[in-house]
Structure formats: C-alpha cells, structure tokens
Amino acid sequence: MNPNQALWEKGDFTQIAGLMRQSGEALVKSLGITPSMRVLDLGCGDGTTAVPLALSGAEVVGIDIAKNLVDAGNKRAAEASLNRLKFREGDACNLQGVDDHSFDLTLSVFGAMFAPQPFDVAREMVRVTKPGGRVVMGNWIPNDPTSFVSQLLKISSSFMPPPPEGFVSPMTWGVDTHIVERFGRAGVPQEKISMTKDTYHFVSPDKSPTQVVEWRKHRTRALTAGLQYLQPSCE
C-alpha cells in the first residue's frame, strides 16, 4: 500500500472535517462557480469543499487517496442527491486515468499539500486543467503566529525524531517562493501566480474551545508522527 494512503486511512478524518464545513462554503462562494464548470477537488476528504461546489451547480470530481474518505464522500453526495458529484480514489502525485485539460478549475484545500512529491502535484494539477482555467490551493502557512494548525504542527514535530532523507514538509506549500518554483516548473508563468492570505475558523457546536484544542492535539500528534515517516516517493 502507498504509505500516504496508509496514513490517511488510519483514523477517521471526517471528525476533523466536520469542524471545517464553513471554511469550504466560504471558499466556494469566493470562486465564482457556474453550472457550466467542471471542477476537480484534489485531496478532497469527504467533501468539505466538493459538496458546496456541487451545490453551486458545478460538475465535480473529488479525488482522495484514502478509500474510507472516498466512501464517506460518496455517501454524503448520495444523501444530498448531488448527481453531478462523484468521489474516487487517486494519488495527487500521479492522476492516472484523468485526461489532460479535463477541468475548468482544479483546486485542493489542505489536501494535496500532504502528498510527498510537491513538484509532481503541481505538474498534475496543471496538466488536468484546461488552458485558461484556474488552479487554486489552500495551504497552511508555516510558523504563522496567528495559525492554530501551524503552531500545533510546529510543537508536535519538535517531539519527533528527524525525518528521513528526502522528506519534504507539507508546510512548504505555504511559502510563496516554493509555490512559484513548483508551478513555474509545471509551466505557469510567475505573473500568473498570486497568493492571498485568509483566515478560516474551526467551528464546533458541541465542544468548548479547550475540548477542541485537546481533541485536535491528540489527532495532530498522530498525523505528524506519520508524516515524519512517509517515504518520499509516490506510488
């Protein structure tokens, strides 16, 4: 099994995704989605972004490496009668079976950043996007004092052994120069690349802030440990 797949299938990420639904809805509202658009949500989880995309009328394909999340996404789509939303398994480093220039919009929100070969991710996202289309990524920003996730990952990783040779931290996707380099190598001119900083909130109707922090700390510690030992290759 692909080690990245094994990591994401270890636990139930839908519990964390449940705290982020409003962020997916807010992002989709900013994208100007129309019913004529065909959209790929890469590293989609169970549909935090894909579901509101489909509710906006677009034809949406969600691709995730974890089978349990794909199954959860297809269940959500069926329950919402979203016939133009399909989830399938796939690797962000190698989108086998996805044709060139298939989508008007390709996006990944806190998803493809965790794939171990970032240059391959950028290449694949550009490859499957139509000429004149858009590629959008939402990535955590490293060492940002205002970011709960950034600070939590920083603290957790400080208790871990050094990562293996060749390991690339997913947090590097939050650095402007890395974004320009990766998409530049995929053929996107620098003047076509832009970055915007925004804030999204974790919302829980039944947990206090302290409970949410403690709950996420345990899950993020396990995730960080897994990331430290991911093999630096995609399969």
PDB file of C-alpha atoms in Angstrom:
ATOM      1  CA  MET A   1       0.000   0.000   0.000  1.00  0.00           C
ATOM      2  CA  ASN A   2       1.102   3.546  -0.705  1.00  0.00           C
ATOM      3  CA  PRO A   3       2.358   4.822   2.698  1.00  0.00           C
ATOM      4  CA  ASN A   4       0.482   8.088   2.266  1.00  0.00           C
ATOM      5  CA  GLN A   5      -2.715   6.123   1.774  1.00  0.00           C
ATOM      6  CA  ALA A   6      -1.999   4.024   4.848  1.00  0.00           C
ATOM      7  CA  LEU A   7      -1.547   7.172   6.937  1.00  0.00           C
ATOM      8  CA  TRP A   8      -4.825   8.809   5.923  1.00  0.00           C
ATOM      9  CA  GLU A   9      -6.794   5.591   6.349  1.00  0.00           C
ATOM     10  CA  LYS A  10      -5.594   5.109   9.931  1.00  0.00           C
ATOM     11  CA  GLY A  11      -8.203   7.284  11.570  1.00  0.00           C
ATOM     12  CA  ASP A  12     -11.499   8.980  10.887  1.00  0.00           C
ATOM     13  CA  PHE A  13     -10.587  12.347   9.406  1.00  0.00           C
ATOM     14  CA  THR A  14     -14.277  13.122   8.891  1.00  0.00           C
ATOM     15  CA  GLN A  15     -14.396  14.152  12.564  1.00  0.00           C
ATOM     16  CA  ILE A  16     -11.890  16.944  11.935  1.00  0.00           C
ATOM     17  CA  ALA A  17     -13.502  17.791   8.593  1.00  0.00           C
ATOM     18  CA  GLY A  18     -16.760  18.329  10.430  1.00  0.00           C
ATOM     19  CA  LEU A  19     -15.206  21.374  12.119  1.00  0.00           C
ATOM     20  CA  MET A  20     -14.246  22.914   8.766  1.00  0.00           C
ATOM     21  CA  ARG A  21     -17.501  22.863   6.770  1.00  0.00           C
ATOM     22  CA  GLN A  22     -17.968  26.623   6.933  1.00  0.00           C
ATOM     23  CA  SER A  23     -14.481  27.224   5.529  1.00  0.00           C
ATOM     24  CA  GLY A  24     -15.327  25.132   2.463  1.00  0.00           C
ATOM     25  CA  GLU A  25     -18.543  27.031   1.926  1.00  0.00           C
ATOM     26  CA  ALA A  26     -16.807  30.405   2.305  1.00  0.00           C
ATOM     27  CA  LEU A  27     -14.074  29.499  -0.169  1.00  0.00           C
ATOM     28  CA  VAL A  28     -16.524  28.248  -2.777  1.00  0.00           C
ATOM     29  CA  LYS A  29     -18.523  31.484  -2.562  1.00  0.00           C
ATOM     30  CA  SER A  30     -15.358  33.400  -3.476  1.00  0.00           C
ATOM     31  CA  LEU A  31     -14.634  31.379  -6.627  1.00  0.00           C
ATOM     32  CA  GLY A  32     -17.489  32.429  -8.902  1.00  0.00           C
ATOM     33  CA  ILE A  33     -18.687  28.903  -9.625  1.00  0.00           C
ATOM     34  CA  THR A  34     -21.166  28.471 -12.500  1.00  0.00           C
ATOM     35  CA  PRO A  35     -23.201  25.393 -13.573  1.00  0.00           C
ATOM     36  CA  SER A  36     -21.158  25.108 -16.767  1.00  0.00           C
ATOM     37  CA  MET A  37     -17.933  24.473 -14.891  1.00  0.00           C
ATOM     38  CA  ARG A  38     -16.237  21.122 -14.428  1.00  0.00           C
ATOM     39  CA  VAL A  39     -14.213  21.096 -11.209  1.00  0.00           C
ATOM     40  CA  LEU A  40     -11.640  18.748  -9.661  1.00  0.00           C
ATOM     41  CA  ASP A  41     -11.230  18.778  -5.876  1.00  0.00           C
ATOM     42  CA  LEU A  42      -7.907  17.078  -5.176  1.00  0.00           C
ATOM     43  CA  GLY A  43      -7.268  15.635  -1.715  1.00  0.00           C
ATOM     44  CA  CYS A  44     -10.969  16.210  -1.178  1.00  0.00           C
ATOM     45  CA  GLY A  45     -11.529  14.235   2.028  1.00  0.00           C
ATOM     46  CA  ASP A  46     -15.236  13.589   2.459  1.00  0.00           C
ATOM     47  CA  GLY A  47     -16.266  16.695   0.557  1.00  0.00           C
ATOM     48  CA  THR A  48     -15.797  19.791   2.708  1.00  0.00           C
ATOM     49  CA  THR A  49     -15.187  21.771  -0.483  1.00  0.00           C
ATOM     50  CA  ALA A  50     -16.580  19.368  -3.083  1.00  0.00           C
ATOM     51  CA  VAL A  51     -20.117  19.359  -1.644  1.00  0.00           C
ATOM     52  CA  PRO A  52     -20.578  23.163  -1.705  1.00  0.00           C
ATOM     53  CA  LEU A  53     -19.028  23.198  -5.190  1.00  0.00           C
ATOM     54  CA  ALA A  54     -21.705  20.760  -6.350  1.00  0.00           C
ATOM     55  CA  LEU A  55     -24.417  22.696  -4.533  1.00  0.00           C
ATOM     56  CA  SER A  56     -23.320  25.704  -6.593  1.00  0.00           C
ATOM     57  CA  GLY A  57     -24.212  23.728  -9.714  1.00  0.00           C
ATOM     58  CA  ALA A  58     -20.813  22.637 -10.997  1.00  0.00           C
ATOM     59  CA  GLU A  59     -19.961  19.127 -12.154  1.00  0.00           C
ATOM     60  CA  VAL A  60     -17.454  17.987  -9.538  1.00  0.00           C
ATOM     61  CA  VAL A  61     -14.996  15.120  -9.235  1.00  0.00           C
ATOM     62  CA  GLY A  62     -13.407  14.620  -5.826  1.00  0.00           C
ATOM     63  CA  ILE A  63     -10.197  12.594  -5.699  1.00  0.00           C
ATOM     64  CA  ASP A  64      -8.603  11.395  -2.476  1.00  0.00           C
ATOM     65  CA  ILE A  65      -6.005   8.769  -1.669  1.00  0.00           C
ATOM     66  CA  ALA A  66      -7.970   7.323   1.280  1.00  0.00           C
ATOM     67  CA  LYS A  67     -10.719   4.841   0.411  1.00  0.00           C
ATOM     68  CA  ASN A  68     -12.611   5.481   3.646  1.00  0.00           C
ATOM     69  CA  LEU A  69     -12.852   9.193   2.842  1.00  0.00           C
ATOM     70  CA  VAL A  70     -13.937   8.474  -0.741  1.00  0.00           C
ATOM     71  CA  ASP A  71     -16.669   6.199   0.583  1.00  0.00           C
ATOM     72  CA  ALA A  72     -17.754   8.874   3.086  1.00  0.00           C
ATOM     73  CA  GLY A  73     -17.836  11.481   0.322  1.00  0.00           C
ATOM     74  CA  ASN A  74     -19.963   9.350  -1.981  1.00  0.00           C
ATOM     75  CA  LYS A  75     -22.331   8.747   0.922  1.00  0.00           C
ATOM     76  CA  ARG A  76     -22.667  12.496   1.537  1.00  0.00           C
ATOM     77  CA  ALA A  77     -23.286  13.089  -2.181  1.00  0.00           C
ATOM     78  CA  ALA A  78     -25.988  10.412  -2.302  1.00  0.00           C
ATOM     79  CA  GLU A  79     -27.723  11.724   0.825  1.00  0.00           C
ATOM     80  CA  ALA A  80     -27.774  15.237  -0.674  1.00  0.00           C
ATOM     81  CA  SER A  81     -28.933  13.930  -4.107  1.00  0.00           C
ATOM     82  CA  LEU A  82     -25.914  15.533  -5.761  1.00  0.00           C
ATOM     83  CA  ASN A  83     -25.846  13.575  -9.003  1.00  0.00           C
ATOM     84  CA  ARG A  84     -23.078  15.728 -10.504  1.00  0.00           C
ATOM     85  CA  LEU A  85     -20.653  14.962  -7.684  1.00  0.00           C
ATOM     86  CA  LYS A  86     -18.518  11.819  -7.755  1.00  0.00           C
ATOM     87  CA  PHE A  87     -15.684  10.747  -5.462  1.00  0.00           C
ATOM     88  CA  ARG A  88     -12.918   8.363  -6.498  1.00  0.00           C
ATOM     89  CA  GLU A  89      -9.565   7.147  -5.255  1.00  0.00           C
ATOM     90  CA  GLY A  90      -6.421   8.670  -6.682  1.00  0.00           C
ATOM     91  CA  ASP A  91      -2.916   9.919  -5.925  1.00  0.00           C
ATOM     92  CA  ALA A  92      -2.222  13.634  -6.228  1.00  0.00           C
ATOM     93  CA  CYS A  93       1.289  12.845  -7.454  1.00  0.00           C
ATOM     94  CA  ASN A  94       0.031  10.747 -10.362  1.00  0.00           C
ATOM     95  CA  LEU A  95      -3.555  11.256 -11.513  1.00  0.00           C
ATOM     96  CA  GLN A  96      -3.783   8.088 -13.563  1.00  0.00           C
ATOM     97  CA  GLY A  97      -6.905   7.906 -15.689  1.00  0.00           C
ATOM     98  CA  VAL A  98      -7.501  11.676 -15.620  1.00  0.00           C
ATOM     99  CA  ASP A  99      -7.167  13.173 -19.094  1.00  0.00           C
ATOM    100  CA  ASP A 100      -5.208  16.298 -19.917  1.00  0.00           C
ATOM    101  CA  HIS A 101      -7.197  19.551 -19.856  1.00  0.00           C
ATOM    102  CA  SER A 102     -10.248  17.948 -18.212  1.00  0.00           C
ATOM    103  CA  PHE A 103     -11.284  20.674 -15.747  1.00  0.00           C
ATOM    104  CA  ASP A 104     -12.099  24.373 -15.772  1.00  0.00           C
ATOM    105  CA  LEU A 105     -10.986  24.605 -12.145  1.00  0.00           C
ATOM    106  CA  THR A 106      -8.633  22.356 -10.209  1.00  0.00           C
ATOM    107  CA  LEU A 107      -8.367  23.027  -6.505  1.00  0.00           C
ATOM    108  CA  SER A 108      -7.048  21.471  -3.351  1.00  0.00           C
ATOM    109  CA  VAL A 109      -7.763  22.805   0.122  1.00  0.00           C
ATOM    110  CA  PHE A 110      -5.445  21.457   2.837  1.00  0.00           C
ATOM    111  CA  GLY A 111      -5.267  18.217   0.831  1.00  0.00           C
ATOM    112  CA  ALA A 112      -2.670  17.809  -1.930  1.00  0.00           C
ATOM    113  CA  MET A 113      -0.173  19.717   0.221  1.00  0.00           C
ATOM    114  CA  PHE A 114       0.312  16.464   2.140  1.00  0.00           C
ATOM    115  CA  ALA A 115       1.378  14.438  -0.918  1.00  0.00           C
ATOM    116  CA  PRO A 116       5.102  13.637  -0.690  1.00  0.00           C
ATOM    117  CA  GLN A 117       6.214  14.886  -4.139  1.00  0.00           C
ATOM    118  CA  PRO A 118       5.216  18.555  -4.450  1.00  0.00           C
ATOM    119  CA  PHE A 119       6.619  19.115  -7.935  1.00  0.00           C
ATOM    120  CA  ASP A 120       4.625  16.153  -9.215  1.00  0.00           C
ATOM    121  CA  VAL A 121       1.493  17.563  -7.557  1.00  0.00           C
ATOM    122  CA  ALA A 122       1.939  20.927  -9.287  1.00  0.00           C
ATOM    123  CA  ARG A 123       2.594  19.234 -12.628  1.00  0.00           C
ATOM    124  CA  GLU A 124      -0.519  17.071 -12.362  1.00  0.00           C
ATOM    125  CA  MET A 125      -2.767  19.937 -11.271  1.00  0.00           C
ATOM    126  CA  VAL A 126      -1.657  21.998 -14.252  1.00  0.00           C
ATOM    127  CA  ARG A 127      -1.863  19.046 -16.657  1.00  0.00           C
ATOM    128  CA  VAL A 128      -5.518  18.253 -15.949  1.00  0.00           C
ATOM    129  CA  THR A 129      -6.632  21.913 -16.082  1.00  0.00           C
ATOM    130  CA  LYS A 130      -7.934  23.398 -19.333  1.00  0.00           C
ATOM    131  CA  PRO A 131      -5.941  26.207 -20.977  1.00  0.00           C
ATOM    132  CA  GLY A 132      -7.243  29.422 -19.462  1.00  0.00           C
ATOM    133  CA  GLY A 133      -8.580  27.563 -16.431  1.00  0.00           C
ATOM    134  CA  ARG A 134      -7.598  28.064 -12.809  1.00  0.00           C
ATOM    135  CA  VAL A 135      -5.626  26.135 -10.221  1.00  0.00           C
ATOM    136  CA  VAL A 136      -6.410  27.057  -6.607  1.00  0.00           C
ATOM    137  CA  MET A 137      -4.724  25.722  -3.480  1.00  0.00           C
ATOM    138  CA  GLY A 138      -5.401  26.364   0.180  1.00  0.00           C
ATOM    139  CA  ASN A 139      -2.323  25.599   2.281  1.00  0.00           C
ATOM    140  CA  TRP A 140      -1.380  26.119   5.909  1.00  0.00           C
ATOM    141  CA  ILE A 141       1.291  28.796   6.395  1.00  0.00           C
ATOM    142  CA  PRO A 142       4.340  27.632   8.395  1.00  0.00           C
ATOM    143  CA  ASN A 143       5.400  29.459  11.550  1.00  0.00           C
ATOM    144  CA  ASP A 144       2.450  31.811  11.319  1.00  0.00           C
ATOM    145  CA  PRO A 145       1.749  33.026  14.880  1.00  0.00           C
ATOM    146  CA  THR A 146      -1.943  33.505  14.026  1.00  0.00           C
ATOM    147  CA  SER A 147      -2.402  29.941  12.734  1.00  0.00           C
ATOM    148  CA  PHE A 148      -3.554  27.293  15.195  1.00  0.00           C
ATOM    149  CA  VAL A 149      -2.643  24.447  12.815  1.00  0.00           C
ATOM    150  CA  SER A 150       0.789  25.892  12.066  1.00  0.00           C
ATOM    151  CA  GLN A 151       1.653  26.268  15.730  1.00  0.00           C
ATOM    152  CA  LEU A 152       0.258  22.855  16.632  1.00  0.00           C
ATOM    153  CA  LEU A 153       2.282  21.108  13.919  1.00  0.00           C
ATOM    154  CA  LYS A 154       5.393  23.038  14.926  1.00  0.00           C
ATOM    155  CA  ILE A 155       5.087  21.971  18.556  1.00  0.00           C
ATOM    156  CA  SER A 156       4.210  18.357  17.731  1.00  0.00           C
ATOM    157  CA  SER A 157       7.064  17.931  15.254  1.00  0.00           C
ATOM    158  CA  SER A 158       9.569  19.171  17.851  1.00  0.00           C
ATOM    159  CA  PHE A 159       8.980  15.936  19.794  1.00  0.00           C
ATOM    160  CA  MET A 160       9.589  13.715  16.773  1.00  0.00           C
ATOM    161  CA  PRO A 161      12.881  12.237  15.514  1.00  0.00           C
ATOM    162  CA  PRO A 162      14.437  13.795  12.407  1.00  0.00           C
ATOM    163  CA  PRO A 163      12.554  12.884   9.212  1.00  0.00           C
ATOM    164  CA  PRO A 164      14.131  10.555   6.649  1.00  0.00           C
ATOM    165  CA  GLU A 165      16.337  11.892   3.886  1.00  0.00           C
ATOM    166  CA  GLY A 166      14.276  13.320   1.050  1.00  0.00           C
ATOM    167  CA  PHE A 167      11.256  14.172   3.178  1.00  0.00           C
ATOM    168  CA  VAL A 168       9.575  17.440   2.146  1.00  0.00           C
ATOM    169  CA  SER A 169       7.387  19.073   4.763  1.00  0.00           C
ATOM    170  CA  PRO A 170       3.827  19.739   3.552  1.00  0.00           C
ATOM    171  CA  MET A 171       4.072  23.137   5.247  1.00  0.00           C
ATOM    172  CA  THR A 172       6.465  24.292   2.497  1.00  0.00           C
ATOM    173  CA  TRP A 173       3.352  24.729   0.355  1.00  0.00           C
ATOM    174  CA  GLY A 174       2.627  27.783   2.492  1.00  0.00           C
ATOM    175  CA  VAL A 175       5.818  29.554   1.359  1.00  0.00           C
ATOM    176  CA  ASP A 176       5.441  31.904  -1.616  1.00  0.00           C
ATOM    177  CA  THR A 177       8.797  31.076  -3.191  1.00  0.00           C
ATOM    178  CA  HIS A 178       8.072  27.348  -3.169  1.00  0.00           C
ATOM    179  CA  ILE A 179       4.682  27.901  -4.795  1.00  0.00           C
ATOM    180  CA  VAL A 180       6.224  29.982  -7.575  1.00  0.00           C
ATOM    181  CA  GLU A 181       9.000  27.447  -8.135  1.00  0.00           C
ATOM    182  CA  ARG A 182       6.712  24.415  -8.241  1.00  0.00           C
ATOM    183  CA  PHE A 183       4.082  25.844 -10.553  1.00  0.00           C
ATOM    184  CA  GLY A 184       6.770  27.582 -12.591  1.00  0.00           C
ATOM    185  CA  ARG A 185       8.383  24.249 -13.310  1.00  0.00           C
ATOM    186  CA  ALA A 186       4.921  22.992 -14.317  1.00  0.00           C
ATOM    187  CA  GLY A 187       4.777  25.725 -16.949  1.00  0.00           C
ATOM    188  CA  VAL A 188       2.874  28.526 -15.214  1.00  0.00           C
ATOM    189  CA  PRO A 189       4.455  31.994 -15.704  1.00  0.00           C
ATOM    190  CA  GLN A 190       5.229  33.804 -12.467  1.00  0.00           C
ATOM    191  CA  GLU A 191       2.947  36.713 -13.389  1.00  0.00           C
ATOM    192  CA  LYS A 192       0.043  34.255 -13.472  1.00  0.00           C
ATOM    193  CA  ILE A 193       0.672  33.125  -9.874  1.00  0.00           C
ATOM    194  CA  SER A 194      -0.757  35.046  -6.943  1.00  0.00           C
ATOM    195  CA  MET A 195      -1.076  34.415  -3.204  1.00  0.00           C
ATOM    196  CA  THR A 196      -3.720  35.637  -0.782  1.00  0.00           C
ATOM    197  CA  LYS A 197      -3.720  35.164   2.979  1.00  0.00           C
ATOM    198  CA  ASP A 198      -7.035  34.449   4.628  1.00  0.00           C
ATOM    199  CA  THR A 199      -8.356  33.085   7.908  1.00  0.00           C
ATOM    200  CA  TYR A 200     -10.698  30.132   8.355  1.00  0.00           C
ATOM    201  CA  HIS A 201     -12.234  29.043  11.620  1.00  0.00           C
ATOM    202  CA  PHE A 202     -12.865  25.660  13.188  1.00  0.00           C
ATOM    203  CA  VAL A 203     -16.455  25.616  14.387  1.00  0.00           C
ATOM    204  CA  SER A 204     -17.857  23.076  16.871  1.00  0.00           C
ATOM    205  CA  PRO A 205     -21.460  23.212  18.113  1.00  0.00           C
ATOM    206  CA  ASP A 206     -20.912  20.792  20.979  1.00  0.00           C
ATOM    207  CA  LYS A 207     -17.307  21.255  22.209  1.00  0.00           C
ATOM    208  CA  SER A 208     -15.683  24.100  24.134  1.00  0.00           C
ATOM    209  CA  PRO A 209     -12.510  25.707  22.706  1.00  0.00           C
ATOM    210  CA  THR A 210     -10.421  23.810  25.278  1.00  0.00           C
ATOM    211  CA  GLN A 211     -12.012  20.495  24.329  1.00  0.00           C
ATOM    212  CA  VAL A 212     -11.433  21.137  20.623  1.00  0.00           C
ATOM    213  CA  VAL A 213      -7.779  22.024  21.224  1.00  0.00           C
ATOM    214  CA  GLU A 214      -7.152  18.886  23.283  1.00  0.00           C
ATOM    215  CA  TRP A 215      -9.070  16.714  20.834  1.00  0.00           C
ATOM    216  CA  ARG A 216      -7.120  18.050  17.850  1.00  0.00           C
ATOM    217  CA  LYS A 217      -3.784  17.813  19.670  1.00  0.00           C
ATOM    218  CA  HIS A 218      -4.103  14.046  20.003  1.00  0.00           C
ATOM    219  CA  ARG A 219      -5.046  13.599  16.343  1.00  0.00           C
ATOM    220  CA  THR A 220      -2.438  16.018  15.009  1.00  0.00           C
ATOM    221  CA  ARG A 221       0.291  14.343  17.067  1.00  0.00           C
ATOM    222  CA  ALA A 222      -0.506  11.032  15.373  1.00  0.00           C
ATOM    223  CA  LEU A 223      -0.607  12.693  11.950  1.00  0.00           C
ATOM    224  CA  THR A 224       2.712  14.450  12.487  1.00  0.00           C
ATOM    225  CA  ALA A 225       4.335  11.183  13.524  1.00  0.00           C
ATOM    226  CA  GLY A 226       3.048   9.580  10.347  1.00  0.00           C
ATOM    227  CA  LEU A 227       4.263  12.428   8.171  1.00  0.00           C
ATOM    228  CA  GLN A 228       7.742  12.104   9.626  1.00  0.00           C
ATOM    229  CA  TYR A 229       7.996   8.562   8.298  1.00  0.00           C
ATOM    230  CA  LEU A 230       6.327   8.849   4.913  1.00  0.00           C
ATOM    231  CA  GLN A 231       8.511   7.584   2.104  1.00  0.00           C
ATOM    232  CA  PRO A 232       9.467  10.478  -0.202  1.00  0.00           C
ATOM    233  CA  SER A 233       8.024   8.785  -3.285  1.00  0.00           C
ATOM    234  CA  CYS A 234       4.579   8.362  -4.781  1.00  0.00           C
ATOM    235  CA  GLU A 235       3.335   5.002  -5.959  1.00  0.00           C
TER     236      GLU A 235
END
